[in-house]
N, CA and C atoms as an extended XYZ file, in Angstrom:
258
Properties=species:S:1:pos:R:3:atomname:S:1:resname:S:1:resid:I:1 pbc="F F F"
N         9.987       61.271      -33.091 N   UNK     1
C         8.654       60.716      -33.155 CA  UNK     1
C         8.766       59.223      -33.441 C   UNK     1
N         7.975       58.414      -32.740 N   UNK     2
C         8.056       56.977      -32.928 CA  UNK     2
C         7.162       56.533      -34.078 C   UNK     2
N         7.636       55.552      -34.830 N   UNK     3
C         6.857       55.028      -35.955 CA  UNK     3
C         5.964       53.901      -35.458 C   UNK     3
N         4.748       53.831      -35.988 N   UNK     4
C         3.816       52.785      -35.613 CA  UNK     4
C         3.563       51.893      -36.809 C   UNK     4
N         3.324       50.611      -36.522 N   UNK     5
C         3.077       49.652      -37.593 CA  UNK     5
C         1.706       49.845      -38.225 C   UNK     5
N         0.735       50.287      -37.431 N   UNK     6
C        -0.615       50.463      -37.957 CA  UNK     6
C        -1.216       51.739      -37.394 C   UNK     6
N        -2.190       52.316      -38.086 N   UNK     7
C        -2.797       53.554      -37.598 CA  UNK     7
C        -3.558       53.325      -36.299 C   UNK     7
N        -3.690       54.374      -35.506 N   UNK     8
C        -4.395       54.279      -34.233 CA  UNK     8
C        -5.882       54.064      -34.437 C   UNK     8
N        -6.410       54.564      -35.539 N   UNK     9
C        -7.845       54.478      -35.781 CA  UNK     9
C        -8.111       53.552      -36.954 C   UNK     9
N        -8.977       52.595      -36.711 N   UNK    10
C        -9.410       51.705      -37.780 CA  UNK    10
C       -10.819       52.144      -38.170 C   UNK    10
N       -11.077       52.303      -39.456 N   UNK    11
C       -12.386       52.743      -39.911 CA  UNK    11
C       -13.410       51.637      -39.705 C   UNK    11
N       -14.527       52.002      -39.130 N   UNK    12
C       -15.661       51.086      -39.022 CA  UNK    12
C       -16.909       51.860      -39.423 C   UNK    12
N       -17.799       51.243      -40.172 N   UNK    13
C       -19.032       51.956      -40.554 CA  UNK    13
C       -19.852       52.301      -39.314 C   UNK    13
N       -20.287       53.539      -39.233 N   UNK    14
C       -21.071       54.011      -38.097 CA  UNK    14
C       -22.301       54.741      -38.606 C   UNK    14
N       -23.288       54.802      -37.757 N   UNK    15
C       -24.498       55.556      -38.095 CA  UNK    15
C       -24.148       57.007      -38.393 C   UNK    15
N       -23.265       57.578      -37.589 N   UNK    16
C       -22.937       58.992      -37.747 CA  UNK    16
C       -22.110       59.268      -39.006 C   UNK    16
N       -21.584       58.223      -39.641 N   UNK    17
C       -20.796       58.402      -40.862 CA  UNK    17
C       -21.662       58.679      -42.083 C   UNK    17
N       -22.936       58.364      -41.992 N   UNK    18
C       -23.819       58.520      -43.137 CA  UNK    18
C       -24.977       59.436      -42.752 C   UNK    18
N       -24.921       60.666      -43.221 N   UNK    19
C       -25.935       61.661      -42.862 CA  UNK    19
C       -27.334       61.252      -43.322 C   UNK    19
N       -27.430       60.608      -44.481 N   UNK    20
C       -28.736       60.185      -45.000 CA  UNK    20
C       -29.380       59.164      -44.072 C   UNK    20
N       -28.615       58.176      -43.654 N   UNK    21
C       -29.151       57.161      -42.745 CA  UNK    21
C       -29.541       57.795      -41.415 C   UNK    21
N       -28.693       58.669      -40.899 N   UNK    22
C       -29.000       59.343      -39.635 CA  UNK    22
C       -30.297       60.143      -39.748 C   UNK    22
N       -30.458       60.874      -40.838 N   UNK    23
C       -31.687       61.661      -41.031 CA  UNK    23
C       -32.920       60.770      -41.149 C   UNK    23
N       -32.784       59.641      -41.836 N   UNK    24
C       -33.906       58.709      -41.957 CA  UNK    24
C       -34.281       58.140      -40.591 C   UNK    24
N       -33.279       57.802      -39.790 N   UNK    25
C       -33.561       57.285      -38.454 CA  UNK    25
C       -34.242       58.336      -37.581 C   UNK    25
N       -33.753       59.555      -37.651 N   UNK    26
C       -34.369       60.645      -36.881 CA  UNK    26
C       -35.830       60.818      -37.287 C   UNK    26
N       -36.082       60.794      -38.587 N   UNK    27
C       -37.453       60.931      -39.086 CA  UNK    27
C       -38.329       59.792      -38.551 C   UNK    27
N       -37.838       58.560      -38.658 N   UNK    28
C       -38.627       57.410      -38.200 CA  UNK    28
C       -38.891       57.472      -36.701 C   UNK    28
N       -37.905       57.949      -35.939 N   UNK    29
C       -38.096       58.078      -34.490 CA  UNK    29
C       -39.168       59.117      -34.192 C   UNK    29
N       -39.072       60.260      -34.861 N   UNK    30
C       -40.056       61.337      -34.630 CA  UNK    30
C       -41.468       60.943      -35.058 C   UNK    30
N       -41.568       60.062      -36.043 N   UNK    31
C       -42.870       59.609      -36.529 CA  UNK    31
C       -43.362       58.373      -35.762 C   UNK    31
N       -42.605       57.967      -34.752 N   UNK    32
C       -42.962       56.796      -33.935 CA  UNK    32
C       -43.106       55.543      -34.793 C   UNK    32
N       -42.186       55.376      -35.739 N   UNK    33
C       -42.237       54.231      -36.649 CA  UNK    33
C       -41.338       53.077      -36.198 C   UNK    33
N       -40.625       53.245      -35.097 N   UNK    34
C       -39.753       52.179      -34.614 CA  UNK    34
C       -40.383       51.504      -33.406 C   UNK    34
N       -40.288       50.208      -33.386 N   UNK    35
C       -40.828       49.446      -32.254 CA  UNK    35
C       -39.900       49.628      -31.047 C   UNK    35
N       -40.387       49.301      -29.859 N   UNK    36
C       -39.516       49.378      -28.679 CA  UNK    36
C       -38.244       48.531      -28.834 C   UNK    36
N       -38.358       47.374      -29.450 N   UNK    37
C       -37.179       46.523      -29.670 CA  UNK    37
C       -36.182       47.195      -30.621 C   UNK    37
N       -36.708       47.836      -31.672 N   UNK    38
C       -35.825       48.547      -32.615 CA  UNK    38
C       -35.144       49.731      -31.935 C   UNK    38
N       -35.899       50.439      -31.092 N   UNK    39
C       -35.309       51.556      -30.356 CA  UNK    39
C       -34.221       51.073      -29.395 C   UNK    39
N       -34.473       49.944      -28.734 N   UNK    40
C       -33.463       49.378      -27.833 CA  UNK    40
C       -32.199       48.997      -28.607 C   UNK    40
N       -32.389       48.386      -29.774 N   UNK    41
C       -31.245       48.017      -30.608 CA  UNK    41
C       -30.468       49.237      -31.079 C   UNK    41
N       -31.189       50.266      -31.465 N   UNK    42
C       -30.554       51.497      -31.912 CA  UNK    42
C       -29.787       52.148      -30.769 C   UNK    42
N       -30.382       52.156      -29.585 N   UNK    43
C       -29.708       52.722      -28.423 CA  UNK    43
C       -28.427       51.947      -28.109 C   UNK    43
N       -28.484       50.630      -28.177 N   UNK    44
C       -27.297       49.807      -27.917 CA  UNK    44
C       -26.207       50.091      -28.945 C   UNK    44
N       -26.612       50.224      -30.210 N   UNK    45
C       -25.626       50.509      -31.263 CA  UNK    45
C       -24.996       51.885      -31.058 C   UNK    45
N       -25.805       52.864      -30.709 N   UNK    46
C       -25.279       54.216      -30.476 CA  UNK    46
C       -24.325       54.229      -29.286 C   UNK    46
N       -24.688       53.493      -28.236 N   UNK    47
C       -23.821       53.407      -27.061 CA  UNK    47
C       -22.475       52.778      -27.437 C   UNK    47
N       -22.528       51.730      -28.229 N   UNK    48
C       -21.308       51.052      -28.668 CA  UNK    48
C       -20.438       51.986      -29.519 C   UNK    48
N       -21.062       52.704      -30.454 N   UNK    49
C       -20.321       53.634      -31.303 CA  UNK    49
C       -19.701       54.760      -30.474 C   UNK    49
N       -20.440       55.222      -29.475 N   UNK    50
C       -19.922       56.271      -28.611 CA  UNK    50
C       -18.691       55.780      -27.848 C   UNK    50
N       -18.743       54.557      -27.346 N   UNK    51
C       -17.573       53.988      -26.643 CA  UNK    51
C       -16.372       53.899      -27.581 C   UNK    51
N       -16.613       53.450      -28.824 N   UNK    52
C       -15.524       53.360      -29.796 CA  UNK    52
C       -14.920       54.736      -30.071 C   UNK    52
N       -15.779       55.728      -30.250 N   UNK    53
C       -15.297       57.081      -30.518 CA  UNK    53
C       -14.513       57.625      -29.333 C   UNK    53
N       -14.963       57.343      -28.115 N   UNK    54
C       -14.245       57.788      -26.921 CA  UNK    54
C       -12.872       57.135      -26.839 C   UNK    54
N       -12.793       55.841      -27.154 N   UNK    55
C       -11.506       55.143      -27.138 CA  UNK    55
C       -10.556       55.719      -28.186 C   UNK    55
N       -11.088       55.988      -29.375 N   UNK    56
C       -10.257       56.563      -30.432 CA  UNK    56
C        -9.767       57.953      -30.039 C   UNK    56
N       -10.622       58.727      -29.409 N   UNK    57
C       -10.227       60.053      -28.952 CA  UNK    57
C        -9.145       59.953      -27.888 C   UNK    57
N        -9.273       59.005      -26.968 N   UNK    58
C        -8.242       58.807      -25.949 CA  UNK    58
C        -6.896       58.483      -26.585 C   UNK    58
N        -6.899       57.613      -27.602 N   UNK    59
C        -5.660       57.257      -28.294 CA  UNK    59
C        -5.056       58.493      -28.963 C   UNK    59
N        -5.893       59.263      -29.653 N   UNK    60
C        -5.402       60.465      -30.333 CA  UNK    60
C        -4.844       61.480      -29.334 C   UNK    60
N        -5.524       61.655      -28.218 N   UNK    61
C        -5.044       62.597      -27.208 CA  UNK    61
C        -3.716       62.141      -26.615 C   UNK    61
N        -3.570       60.851      -26.372 N   UNK    62
C        -2.293       60.339      -25.860 CA  UNK    62
C        -1.170       60.520      -26.879 C   UNK    62
N        -1.479       60.300      -28.153 N   UNK    63
C        -0.474       60.527      -29.196 CA  UNK    63
C        -0.083       61.997      -29.259 C   UNK    63
N        -1.061       62.883      -29.157 N   UNK    64
C        -0.791       64.313      -29.171 CA  UNK    64
C         0.073       64.712      -27.980 C   UNK    64
N        -0.263       64.187      -26.800 N   UNK    65
C         0.551       64.487      -25.610 CA  UNK    65
C         1.991       64.027      -25.801 C   UNK    65
N         2.183       62.851      -26.403 N   UNK    66
C         3.528       62.339      -26.647 CA  UNK    66
C         4.309       63.251      -27.593 C   UNK    66
N         3.644       63.674      -28.658 N   UNK    67
C         4.297       64.562      -29.629 CA  UNK    67
C         4.662       65.881      -28.962 C   UNK    67
N         3.737       66.449      -28.202 N   UNK    68
C         4.012       67.716      -27.533 CA  UNK    68
C         5.132       67.580      -26.518 C   UNK    68
N         5.166       66.468      -25.795 N   UNK    69
C         6.228       66.249      -24.814 CA  UNK    69
C         7.571       66.136      -25.520 C   UNK    69
N         7.611       65.379      -26.626 N   UNK    70
C         8.851       65.237      -27.395 CA  UNK    70
C         9.320       66.597      -27.902 C   UNK    70
N         8.410       67.398      -28.442 N   UNK    71
C         8.774       68.728      -28.942 CA  UNK    71
C         9.264       69.613      -27.808 C   UNK    71
N         8.626       69.539      -26.671 N   UNK    72
C         9.031       70.341      -25.516 CA  UNK    72
C        10.412       69.918      -25.037 C   UNK    72
N        10.659       68.597      -24.965 N   UNK    73
C        11.961       68.102      -24.525 CA  UNK    73
C        13.067       68.487      -25.501 C   UNK    73
N        12.758       68.485      -26.789 N   UNK    74
C        13.753       68.845      -27.799 CA  UNK    74
C        14.074       70.338      -27.728 C   UNK    74
N        13.054       71.158      -27.509 N   UNK    75
C        13.272       72.601      -27.511 CA  UNK    75
C        13.868       73.111      -26.201 C   UNK    75
N        13.812       72.312      -25.135 N   UNK    76
C        14.333       72.740      -23.843 CA  UNK    76
C        15.859       72.600      -23.839 C   UNK    76
N        16.580       73.612      -23.373 N   UNK    77
C        18.046       73.495      -23.275 CA  UNK    77
C        18.424       72.287      -22.422 C   UNK    77
N        19.544       71.671      -22.756 N   UNK    78
C        19.955       70.427      -22.117 CA  UNK    78
C        20.036       70.559      -20.595 C   UNK    78
N        20.602       71.664      -20.081 N   UNK    79
C        20.746       71.794      -18.629 CA  UNK    79
C        19.386       71.869      -17.933 C   UNK    79
N        18.368       72.444      -18.592 N   UNK    80
C        17.031       72.486      -17.996 CA  UNK    80
C        16.398       71.102      -17.957 C   UNK    80
N        16.682       70.276      -18.981 N   UNK    81
C        16.147       68.927      -18.999 CA  UNK    81
C        16.690       68.144      -17.813 C   UNK    81
N        17.986       68.285      -17.538 N   UNK    82
C        18.591       67.556      -16.426 CA  UNK    82
C        18.056       68.051      -15.090 C   UNK    82
N        17.844       69.366      -14.962 N   UNK    83
C        17.300       69.920      -13.727 CA  UNK    83
C        15.900       69.404      -13.491 C   UNK    83
N        15.114       69.286      -14.550 N   UNK    84
C        13.740       68.797      -14.422 CA  UNK    84
C        13.706       67.352      -13.956 C   UNK    84
N        14.646       66.545      -14.424 N   UNK    85
C        14.680       65.127      -14.061 CA  UNK    85
C        15.083       64.955      -12.606 C   UNK    85
N        16.014       65.758      -12.147 N   UNK    86
C        16.549       65.618      -10.765 CA  UNK    86
C        15.586       65.999       -9.703 C   UNK    86
């Protein structure tokens, strides 16, 4: 397994990280208490957070694939590894 200098995921505060804030926003939306500009801003922020989460998931999935490939290569008998490469 390769060592990394820094973690793949850097923590950033998100709306979804705080259930109280999310619930308050949901309530305000349902009560029509947000202006169109506020709704647009909220939508942009949610879109941005979703992109960040997708990128983090892609990194995690690639790391998982690497680990699984390394484990598979280690567990495979040497002659099978050479046959696979050829």
